[in-house]
Amino acid sequence: MTIAGTRRVTAGPTGAAMLRTLWQLAQDRLGMMRTAASYGDVVRLGPSFKRLYFFNHPDHAKYVLADNSQNYHKGVGLAQARRALGDGLLTSEGELWRKQRRVIQPAFQAKRIAAQAGVVVEEAAGLVQRLRAHRDGAPVDIVKEMTGLTLGVLGRTLLDSDLSEHRSVGHSFEVMQDQAMFEMVTMGSVPTWLPLPHQLRFRRARRDLQRVVDALVTERRARGEEGDDALSRLIVSTRQEADPRVGRLRMRDELVTLLLAGHETTASTLGWTFHLLDRHPEVLERVRAEAVEVLGDRQPVYEDLARLRFTAQVINEAMRLYPPVWMLSRIAQQPDVIGGYHVPGGSDVLICPYTLHRHPEFWDDPDRFDPDRFDPARPNDRPRYAYVPFGAGPRFCVGNHLGLMEATFVTAMVVRELRLTGDPAYQVVPEPMLSLRIKGGLPMRVTVVS
């Protein structure tokens, strides 16, 4: 039944085009979102028995993610990813999510993040030295290097721990993410007991991460649990569980989710940033000139963050083209009206930052890399929700300030001293399922700026 005074969603693929869309749902969700955007801002993607709706206007994003967010729980894909990620902050709902958010939020307060600027700079300086060692040699995988950097930053800032002592953690995170991706694509239809290679890798990775979590907790308890970092807060929170086994499981789920979501998104943003700078040397030179003007030959301090304006614009533009969270899926708990269109209860609702960030009504020449779009001095009348790289509403990414500081300082410090050059023949392909990862890494040659 349609709510009186509303319209039914009729735009969308039919016939053979519908079959192609269903194939894309399983194989190429990024392609499916591009196809959906070609039909308009309000599109039905599923057949009669599958209520799958795509909304692609800033007003729609604002309503679903913020104004009426209580009616929209995590949707298609992420529910299935729960087996890989557990009930951490990314996949949990309701009172459990609110409890987790209250526990973790203080670790991301602006004052505390500002105090961590020195840690970010130290890790970035270490990255510069590692890259410098590769000068004029074989190509180095920049995405792999950025992943190591972001894990190091997260370990020191959020856990007050050195993750370099647990060298397997990066590989285990990658396996967990691949499994989450598989669960999303197959919608949990493949039996978990099947001894498939990826299932066996996942089980080993999960055991390894449990070992790492236990080691971190044991080490922290040995030197005292008092502290304002995330690990201390999680230890205190999970210790309140009546069943110690439940507390141990919660600790694993929350810590794994925190580290996976936190390090991978920033590493991805940095990978795309250096790829785009390599393809646009005129922008690269402006970033270098700003870094030299603002920093000279010294290391950054927190106050420099506001002075590296153009570098921040580059980061924002990279996240516009390749948002760290590129698709947001929700399930309508009750019948609702979005932009005048009736949405039945139980429907899957998709908001796609990737297509929203390239909407021609709100972005001129939307596929072009142009950091000056984010120049505060350039007037624009874009709606606030035309740009949502960190999501929006109550589930807005808790680590956005740390991620932006990290990306800005790393970009400025690397570009000031080094030149990273990609192979023109190397084709960068977005990973279309879980995030816009650079598939297969990003090999770049390193030279020292004279």
PDB file of C-alpha atoms in Angstrom, residues 223-437:
ATOM      1  CA  ARG A 223      51.294  -1.722  33.042  1.00  0.00           C
ATOM      2  CA  GLY A 224      47.921  -0.476  34.273  1.00  0.00           C
ATOM      3  CA  GLU A 225      44.622   0.149  32.534  1.00  0.00           C
ATOM      4  CA  GLU A 226      44.328   3.833  33.376  1.00  0.00           C
ATOM      5  CA  GLY A 227      44.344   6.066  30.313  1.00  0.00           C
ATOM      6  CA  ASP A 228      42.223   8.013  27.879  1.00  0.00           C
ATOM      7  CA  ASP A 229      43.055   5.929  24.807  1.00  0.00           C
ATOM      8  CA  ALA A 230      40.563   3.636  23.106  1.00  0.00           C
ATOM      9  CA  LEU A 231      42.138   0.402  24.346  1.00  0.00           C
ATOM     10  CA  SER A 232      41.897   1.494  28.001  1.00  0.00           C
ATOM     11  CA  ARG A 233      38.265   2.465  27.532  1.00  0.00           C
ATOM     12  CA  LEU A 234      37.424  -0.825  25.830  1.00  0.00           C
ATOM     13  CA  ILE A 235      39.092  -2.857  28.579  1.00  0.00           C
ATOM     14  CA  VAL A 236      37.060  -1.085  31.249  1.00  0.00           C
ATOM     15  CA  SER A 237      33.830  -1.378  29.245  1.00  0.00           C
ATOM     16  CA  THR A 238      34.123  -5.060  28.295  1.00  0.00           C
ATOM     17  CA  ARG A 239      35.179  -6.043  31.820  1.00  0.00           C
ATOM     18  CA  GLN A 240      31.662  -5.116  32.940  1.00  0.00           C
ATOM     19  CA  GLU A 241      30.174  -8.052  30.986  1.00  0.00           C
ATOM     20  CA  ALA A 242      28.792 -10.724  33.325  1.00  0.00           C
ATOM     21  CA  ASP A 243      30.217 -13.490  31.138  1.00  0.00           C
ATOM     22  CA  PRO A 244      34.004 -13.116  30.582  1.00  0.00           C
ATOM     23  CA  ARG A 245      33.700 -14.939  27.260  1.00  0.00           C
ATOM     24  CA  VAL A 246      31.226 -12.328  26.019  1.00  0.00           C
ATOM     25  CA  GLY A 247      33.595  -9.585  27.132  1.00  0.00           C
ATOM     26  CA  ARG A 248      36.515 -11.186  25.300  1.00  0.00           C
ATOM     27  CA  LEU A 249      34.449 -11.527  22.124  1.00  0.00           C
ATOM     28  CA  ARG A 250      33.267  -7.913  22.367  1.00  0.00           C
ATOM     29  CA  MET A 251      36.840  -6.743  22.824  1.00  0.00           C
ATOM     30  CA  ARG A 252      37.908  -8.559  19.668  1.00  0.00           C
ATOM     31  CA  ASP A 253      34.967  -7.316  17.592  1.00  0.00           C
ATOM     32  CA  GLU A 254      35.313  -3.698  18.662  1.00  0.00           C
ATOM     33  CA  LEU A 255      39.089  -3.531  18.432  1.00  0.00           C
ATOM     34  CA  VAL A 256      39.257  -5.293  15.058  1.00  0.00           C
ATOM     35  CA  THR A 257      36.532  -3.046  13.644  1.00  0.00           C
ATOM     36  CA  LEU A 258      38.194   0.083  15.020  1.00  0.00           C
ATOM     37  CA  LEU A 259      41.562  -0.731  13.509  1.00  0.00           C
ATOM     38  CA  LEU A 260      40.231  -2.091  10.217  1.00  0.00           C
ATOM     39  CA  ALA A 261      37.913   0.835   9.526  1.00  0.00           C
ATOM     40  CA  GLY A 262      40.391   3.381  10.837  1.00  0.00           C
ATOM     41  CA  HIS A 263      43.579   2.439   9.017  1.00  0.00           C
ATOM     42  CA  GLU A 264      42.203   1.211   5.685  1.00  0.00           C
ATOM     43  CA  THR A 265      40.166   4.289   4.786  1.00  0.00           C
ATOM     44  CA  THR A 266      43.052   6.722   5.350  1.00  0.00           C
ATOM     45  CA  ALA A 267      45.516   4.459   3.522  1.00  0.00           C
ATOM     46  CA  SER A 268      43.109   4.301   0.585  1.00  0.00           C
ATOM     47  CA  THR A 269      42.703   8.095   0.539  1.00  0.00           C
ATOM     48  CA  LEU A 270      46.482   8.573   0.558  1.00  0.00           C
ATOM     49  CA  GLY A 271      46.924   6.035  -2.240  1.00  0.00           C
ATOM     50  CA  TRP A 272      44.408   7.844  -4.455  1.00  0.00           C
ATOM     51  CA  THR A 273      45.927  11.209  -3.531  1.00  0.00           C
ATOM     52  CA  PHE A 274      49.407  10.247  -4.719  1.00  0.00           C
ATOM     53  CA  HIS A 275      47.968   8.624  -7.827  1.00  0.00           C
ATOM     54  CA  LEU A 276      46.116  11.853  -8.684  1.00  0.00           C
ATOM     55  CA  LEU A 277      49.142  14.044  -7.931  1.00  0.00           C
ATOM     56  CA  ASP A 278      51.231  11.905 -10.252  1.00  0.00           C
ATOM     57  CA  ARG A 279      48.642  12.391 -13.013  1.00  0.00           C
ATOM     58  CA  HIS A 280      48.442  16.166 -12.394  1.00  0.00           C
ATOM     59  CA  PRO A 281      51.971  17.581 -12.042  1.00  0.00           C
ATOM     60  CA  GLU A 282      50.729  21.181 -11.913  1.00  0.00           C
ATOM     61  CA  VAL A 283      48.774  20.356  -8.746  1.00  0.00           C
ATOM     62  CA  LEU A 284      51.766  18.475  -7.346  1.00  0.00           C
ATOM     63  CA  GLU A 285      53.956  21.566  -7.741  1.00  0.00           C
ATOM     64  CA  ARG A 286      51.413  23.715  -5.891  1.00  0.00           C
ATOM     65  CA  VAL A 287      51.367  21.241  -2.996  1.00  0.00           C
ATOM     66  CA  ARG A 288      55.172  21.217  -2.882  1.00  0.00           C
ATOM     67  CA  ALA A 289      55.379  25.020  -3.000  1.00  0.00           C
ATOM     68  CA  GLU A 290      52.903  25.288  -0.128  1.00  0.00           C
ATOM     69  CA  ALA A 291      54.793  22.737   1.967  1.00  0.00           C
ATOM     70  CA  VAL A 292      58.061  24.612   1.466  1.00  0.00           C
ATOM     71  CA  GLU A 293      56.439  27.983   2.213  1.00  0.00           C
ATOM     72  CA  VAL A 294      54.609  26.811   5.352  1.00  0.00           C
ATOM     73  CA  LEU A 295      57.089  24.314   6.759  1.00  0.00           C
ATOM     74  CA  GLY A 296      60.454  25.297   5.365  1.00  0.00           C
ATOM     75  CA  ASP A 297      62.806  22.504   6.407  1.00  0.00           C
ATOM     76  CA  ARG A 298      61.172  21.798   9.774  1.00  0.00           C
ATOM     77  CA  GLN A 299      58.605  19.173  10.740  1.00  0.00           C
ATOM     78  CA  PRO A 300      54.915  20.162  10.990  1.00  0.00           C
ATOM     79  CA  VAL A 301      53.169  21.035  14.216  1.00  0.00           C
ATOM     80  CA  TYR A 302      49.433  20.946  14.807  1.00  0.00           C
ATOM     81  CA  GLU A 303      49.005  24.667  14.059  1.00  0.00           C
ATOM     82  CA  ASP A 304      50.317  24.063  10.533  1.00  0.00           C
ATOM     83  CA  LEU A 305      47.210  22.068   9.720  1.00  0.00           C
ATOM     84  CA  ALA A 306      45.211  25.269   9.173  1.00  0.00           C
ATOM     85  CA  ARG A 307      48.040  26.745   7.064  1.00  0.00           C
ATOM     86  CA  LEU A 308      48.298  23.815   4.624  1.00  0.00           C
ATOM     87  CA  ARG A 309      45.121  24.984   2.925  1.00  0.00           C
ATOM     88  CA  PHE A 310      45.748  23.826  -0.626  1.00  0.00           C
ATOM     89  CA  THR A 311      47.021  20.436   0.556  1.00  0.00           C
ATOM     90  CA  ALA A 312      43.751  20.000   2.456  1.00  0.00           C
ATOM     91  CA  GLN A 313      41.851  20.952  -0.712  1.00  0.00           C
ATOM     92  CA  VAL A 314      43.705  18.193  -2.573  1.00  0.00           C
ATOM     93  CA  ILE A 315      42.745  15.648   0.096  1.00  0.00           C
ATOM     94  CA  ASN A 316      39.105  16.760  -0.056  1.00  0.00           C
ATOM     95  CA  GLU A 317      39.045  16.490  -3.839  1.00  0.00           C
ATOM     96  CA  ALA A 318      40.615  13.018  -3.724  1.00  0.00           C
ATOM     97  CA  MET A 319      37.876  11.946  -1.305  1.00  0.00           C
ATOM     98  CA  ARG A 320      35.245  13.486  -3.574  1.00  0.00           C
ATOM     99  CA  LEU A 321      36.363  11.359  -6.517  1.00  0.00           C
ATOM    100  CA  TYR A 322      37.194   8.277  -4.426  1.00  0.00           C
ATOM    101  CA  PRO A 323      35.268   8.538  -1.140  1.00  0.00           C
ATOM    102  CA  PRO A 324      36.597   6.269   1.625  1.00  0.00           C
ATOM    103  CA  VAL A 325      33.005   5.136   2.263  1.00  0.00           C
ATOM    104  CA  TRP A 326      31.571   4.954  -1.232  1.00  0.00           C
ATOM    105  CA  MET A 327      28.206   3.284  -0.602  1.00  0.00           C
ATOM    106  CA  LEU A 328      25.850   3.463   2.383  1.00  0.00           C
ATOM    107  CA  SER A 329      23.168   0.785   2.551  1.00  0.00           C
ATOM    108  CA  ARG A 330      20.188   0.945   4.866  1.00  0.00           C
ATOM    109  CA  ILE A 331      16.985  -1.017   5.530  1.00  0.00           C
ATOM    110  CA  ALA A 332      13.777   0.934   6.184  1.00  0.00           C
ATOM    111  CA  GLN A 333      12.326  -0.358   9.451  1.00  0.00           C
ATOM    112  CA  GLN A 334       8.919   1.240   8.831  1.00  0.00           C
ATOM    113  CA  PRO A 335       7.168   2.581   5.696  1.00  0.00           C
ATOM    114  CA  ASP A 336       8.429   6.060   4.930  1.00  0.00           C
ATOM    115  CA  VAL A 337       8.440   8.899   2.404  1.00  0.00           C
ATOM    116  CA  ILE A 338      11.749  10.084   0.910  1.00  0.00           C
ATOM    117  CA  GLY A 339      11.569  13.141  -1.323  1.00  0.00           C
ATOM    118  CA  GLY A 340       7.873  12.561  -1.948  1.00  0.00           C
ATOM    119  CA  TYR A 341       8.362   8.876  -2.880  1.00  0.00           C
ATOM    120  CA  HIS A 342       6.854   6.012  -0.911  1.00  0.00           C
ATOM    121  CA  VAL A 343       9.314   3.483   0.529  1.00  0.00           C
ATOM    122  CA  PRO A 344       7.737   0.300   1.969  1.00  0.00           C
ATOM    123  CA  GLY A 345       8.986  -1.053   5.280  1.00  0.00           C
ATOM    124  CA  GLY A 346      11.749  -3.615   4.823  1.00  0.00           C
ATOM    125  CA  SER A 347      13.062  -1.962   1.650  1.00  0.00           C
ATOM    126  CA  ASP A 348      16.772  -1.679   0.961  1.00  0.00           C
ATOM    127  CA  VAL A 349      17.782   1.956   0.466  1.00  0.00           C
ATOM    128  CA  LEU A 350      21.110   2.908  -1.106  1.00  0.00           C
ATOM    129  CA  ILE A 351      22.876   6.251  -0.746  1.00  0.00           C
ATOM    130  CA  CYS A 352      26.035   6.361  -2.845  1.00  0.00           C
ATOM    131  CA  PRO A 353      28.621   9.067  -2.061  1.00  0.00           C
ATOM    132  CA  TYR A 354      30.518   8.048  -5.215  1.00  0.00           C
ATOM    133  CA  THR A 355      27.659   9.093  -7.512  1.00  0.00           C
ATOM    134  CA  LEU A 356      26.513  11.930  -5.233  1.00  0.00           C
ATOM    135  CA  HIS A 357      30.015  13.424  -5.420  1.00  0.00           C
ATOM    136  CA  ARG A 358      29.823  13.307  -9.230  1.00  0.00           C
ATOM    137  CA  HIS A 359      26.272  14.593  -9.598  1.00  0.00           C
ATOM    138  CA  PRO A 360      26.349  17.066 -12.519  1.00  0.00           C
ATOM    139  CA  GLU A 361      23.712  19.282 -10.899  1.00  0.00           C
ATOM    140  CA  PHE A 362      26.040  20.074  -8.004  1.00  0.00           C
ATOM    141  CA  TRP A 363      29.535  19.630  -9.467  1.00  0.00           C
ATOM    142  CA  ASP A 364      30.847  21.256 -12.652  1.00  0.00           C
ATOM    143  CA  ASP A 365      32.759  18.831 -14.881  1.00  0.00           C
ATOM    144  CA  PRO A 366      32.356  16.266 -12.074  1.00  0.00           C
ATOM    145  CA  ASP A 367      34.918  13.703 -13.281  1.00  0.00           C
ATOM    146  CA  ARG A 368      37.743  16.273 -13.417  1.00  0.00           C
ATOM    147  CA  PHE A 369      40.293  16.496 -10.597  1.00  0.00           C
ATOM    148  CA  ASP A 370      40.089  20.118  -9.419  1.00  0.00           C
ATOM    149  CA  PRO A 371      41.148  20.854  -5.813  1.00  0.00           C
ATOM    150  CA  ASP A 372      40.114  24.497  -6.210  1.00  0.00           C
ATOM    151  CA  ARG A 373      36.500  23.339  -5.864  1.00  0.00           C
ATOM    152  CA  PHE A 374      37.211  23.397  -2.130  1.00  0.00           C
ATOM    153  CA  ASP A 375      38.818  26.833  -2.048  1.00  0.00           C
ATOM    154  CA  PRO A 376      36.900  28.682   0.710  1.00  0.00           C
ATOM    155  CA  ALA A 377      37.228  31.882  -1.316  1.00  0.00           C
ATOM    156  CA  ARG A 378      35.408  30.365  -4.307  1.00  0.00           C
ATOM    157  CA  PRO A 379      31.650  30.893  -3.925  1.00  0.00           C
ATOM    158  CA  ASN A 380      29.382  27.885  -4.359  1.00  0.00           C
ATOM    159  CA  ASP A 381      25.820  27.046  -3.484  1.00  0.00           C
ATOM    160  CA  ARG A 382      26.233  23.300  -3.101  1.00  0.00           C
ATOM    161  CA  PRO A 383      23.996  21.702  -0.478  1.00  0.00           C
ATOM    162  CA  ARG A 384      25.824  20.443   2.602  1.00  0.00           C
ATOM    163  CA  TYR A 385      24.964  16.822   1.845  1.00  0.00           C
ATOM    164  CA  ALA A 386      26.322  16.895  -1.712  1.00  0.00           C
ATOM    165  CA  TYR A 387      29.651  15.930  -0.116  1.00  0.00           C
ATOM    166  CA  VAL A 388      29.610  13.148   2.487  1.00  0.00           C
ATOM    167  CA  PRO A 389      32.995  11.363   2.428  1.00  0.00           C
ATOM    168  CA  PHE A 390      32.655  10.359   6.091  1.00  0.00           C
ATOM    169  CA  GLY A 391      28.937   9.602   6.033  1.00  0.00           C
ATOM    170  CA  ALA A 392      26.500  11.799   7.943  1.00  0.00           C
ATOM    171  CA  GLY A 393      24.164  11.898  10.904  1.00  0.00           C
ATOM    172  CA  PRO A 394      24.664   9.902  14.122  1.00  0.00           C
ATOM    173  CA  ARG A 395      26.918   7.377  12.343  1.00  0.00           C
ATOM    174  CA  PHE A 396      29.267  10.066  11.000  1.00  0.00           C
ATOM    175  CA  CYS A 397      32.810   8.643  11.019  1.00  0.00           C
ATOM    176  CA  VAL A 398      34.238   9.109  14.499  1.00  0.00           C
ATOM    177  CA  GLY A 399      37.831   9.255  13.228  1.00  0.00           C
ATOM    178  CA  ASN A 400      37.469  11.932  10.565  1.00  0.00           C
ATOM    179  CA  HIS A 401      39.666  14.544  12.320  1.00  0.00           C
ATOM    180  CA  LEU A 402      42.522  12.103  12.869  1.00  0.00           C
ATOM    181  CA  GLY A 403      42.267  10.856   9.283  1.00  0.00           C
ATOM    182  CA  LEU A 404      42.322  14.359   7.789  1.00  0.00           C
ATOM    183  CA  MET A 405      45.279  15.445   9.923  1.00  0.00           C
ATOM    184  CA  GLU A 406      47.161  12.306   8.997  1.00  0.00           C
ATOM    185  CA  ALA A 407      46.460  12.602   5.258  1.00  0.00           C
ATOM    186  CA  THR A 408      47.356  16.309   5.159  1.00  0.00           C
ATOM    187  CA  PHE A 409      50.652  16.013   7.060  1.00  0.00           C
ATOM    188  CA  VAL A 410      51.759  12.880   5.201  1.00  0.00           C
ATOM    189  CA  THR A 411      51.030  14.401   1.796  1.00  0.00           C
ATOM    190  CA  ALA A 412      52.877  17.623   2.594  1.00  0.00           C
ATOM    191  CA  MET A 413      55.911  15.869   4.101  1.00  0.00           C
ATOM    192  CA  VAL A 414      56.298  13.309   1.308  1.00  0.00           C
ATOM    193  CA  VAL A 415      55.794  15.793  -1.534  1.00  0.00           C
ATOM    194  CA  ARG A 416      58.228  18.288  -0.012  1.00  0.00           C
ATOM    195  CA  GLU A 417      61.116  15.808  -0.159  1.00  0.00           C
ATOM    196  CA  LEU A 418      60.273  13.096  -2.663  1.00  0.00           C
ATOM    197  CA  ARG A 419      58.810  12.650  -6.113  1.00  0.00           C
ATOM    198  CA  LEU A 420      56.626   9.588  -6.650  1.00  0.00           C
ATOM    199  CA  THR A 421      56.160   8.583 -10.262  1.00  0.00           C
ATOM    200  CA  GLY A 422      53.842   5.867 -11.508  1.00  0.00           C
ATOM    201  CA  ASP A 423      54.252   3.773 -14.622  1.00  0.00           C
ATOM    202  CA  PRO A 424      52.036   5.339 -17.347  1.00  0.00           C
ATOM    203  CA  ALA A 425      51.187   1.833 -18.575  1.00  0.00           C
ATOM    204  CA  TYR A 426      49.900   0.770 -15.150  1.00  0.00           C
ATOM    205  CA  GLN A 427      46.116   0.898 -15.010  1.00  0.00           C
ATOM    206  CA  VAL A 428      44.639   1.770 -11.619  1.00  0.00           C
ATOM    207  CA  VAL A 429      41.343  -0.056 -11.087  1.00  0.00           C
ATOM    208  CA  PRO A 430      38.980   0.689  -8.173  1.00  0.00           C
ATOM    209  CA  GLU A 431      38.028  -2.330  -6.082  1.00  0.00           C
ATOM    210  CA  PRO A 432      34.258  -2.199  -6.608  1.00  0.00           C
ATOM    211  CA  MET A 433      32.898  -4.199  -3.725  1.00  0.00           C
ATOM    212  CA  LEU A 434      33.733  -2.888  -0.266  1.00  0.00           C
ATOM    213  CA  SER A 435      35.747   0.270  -0.838  1.00  0.00           C
ATOM    214  CA  LEU A 436      37.512   2.152  -3.609  1.00  0.00           C
ATOM    215  CA  ARG A 437      40.776   0.407  -2.948  1.00  0.00           C
TER     216      ARG A 437
END
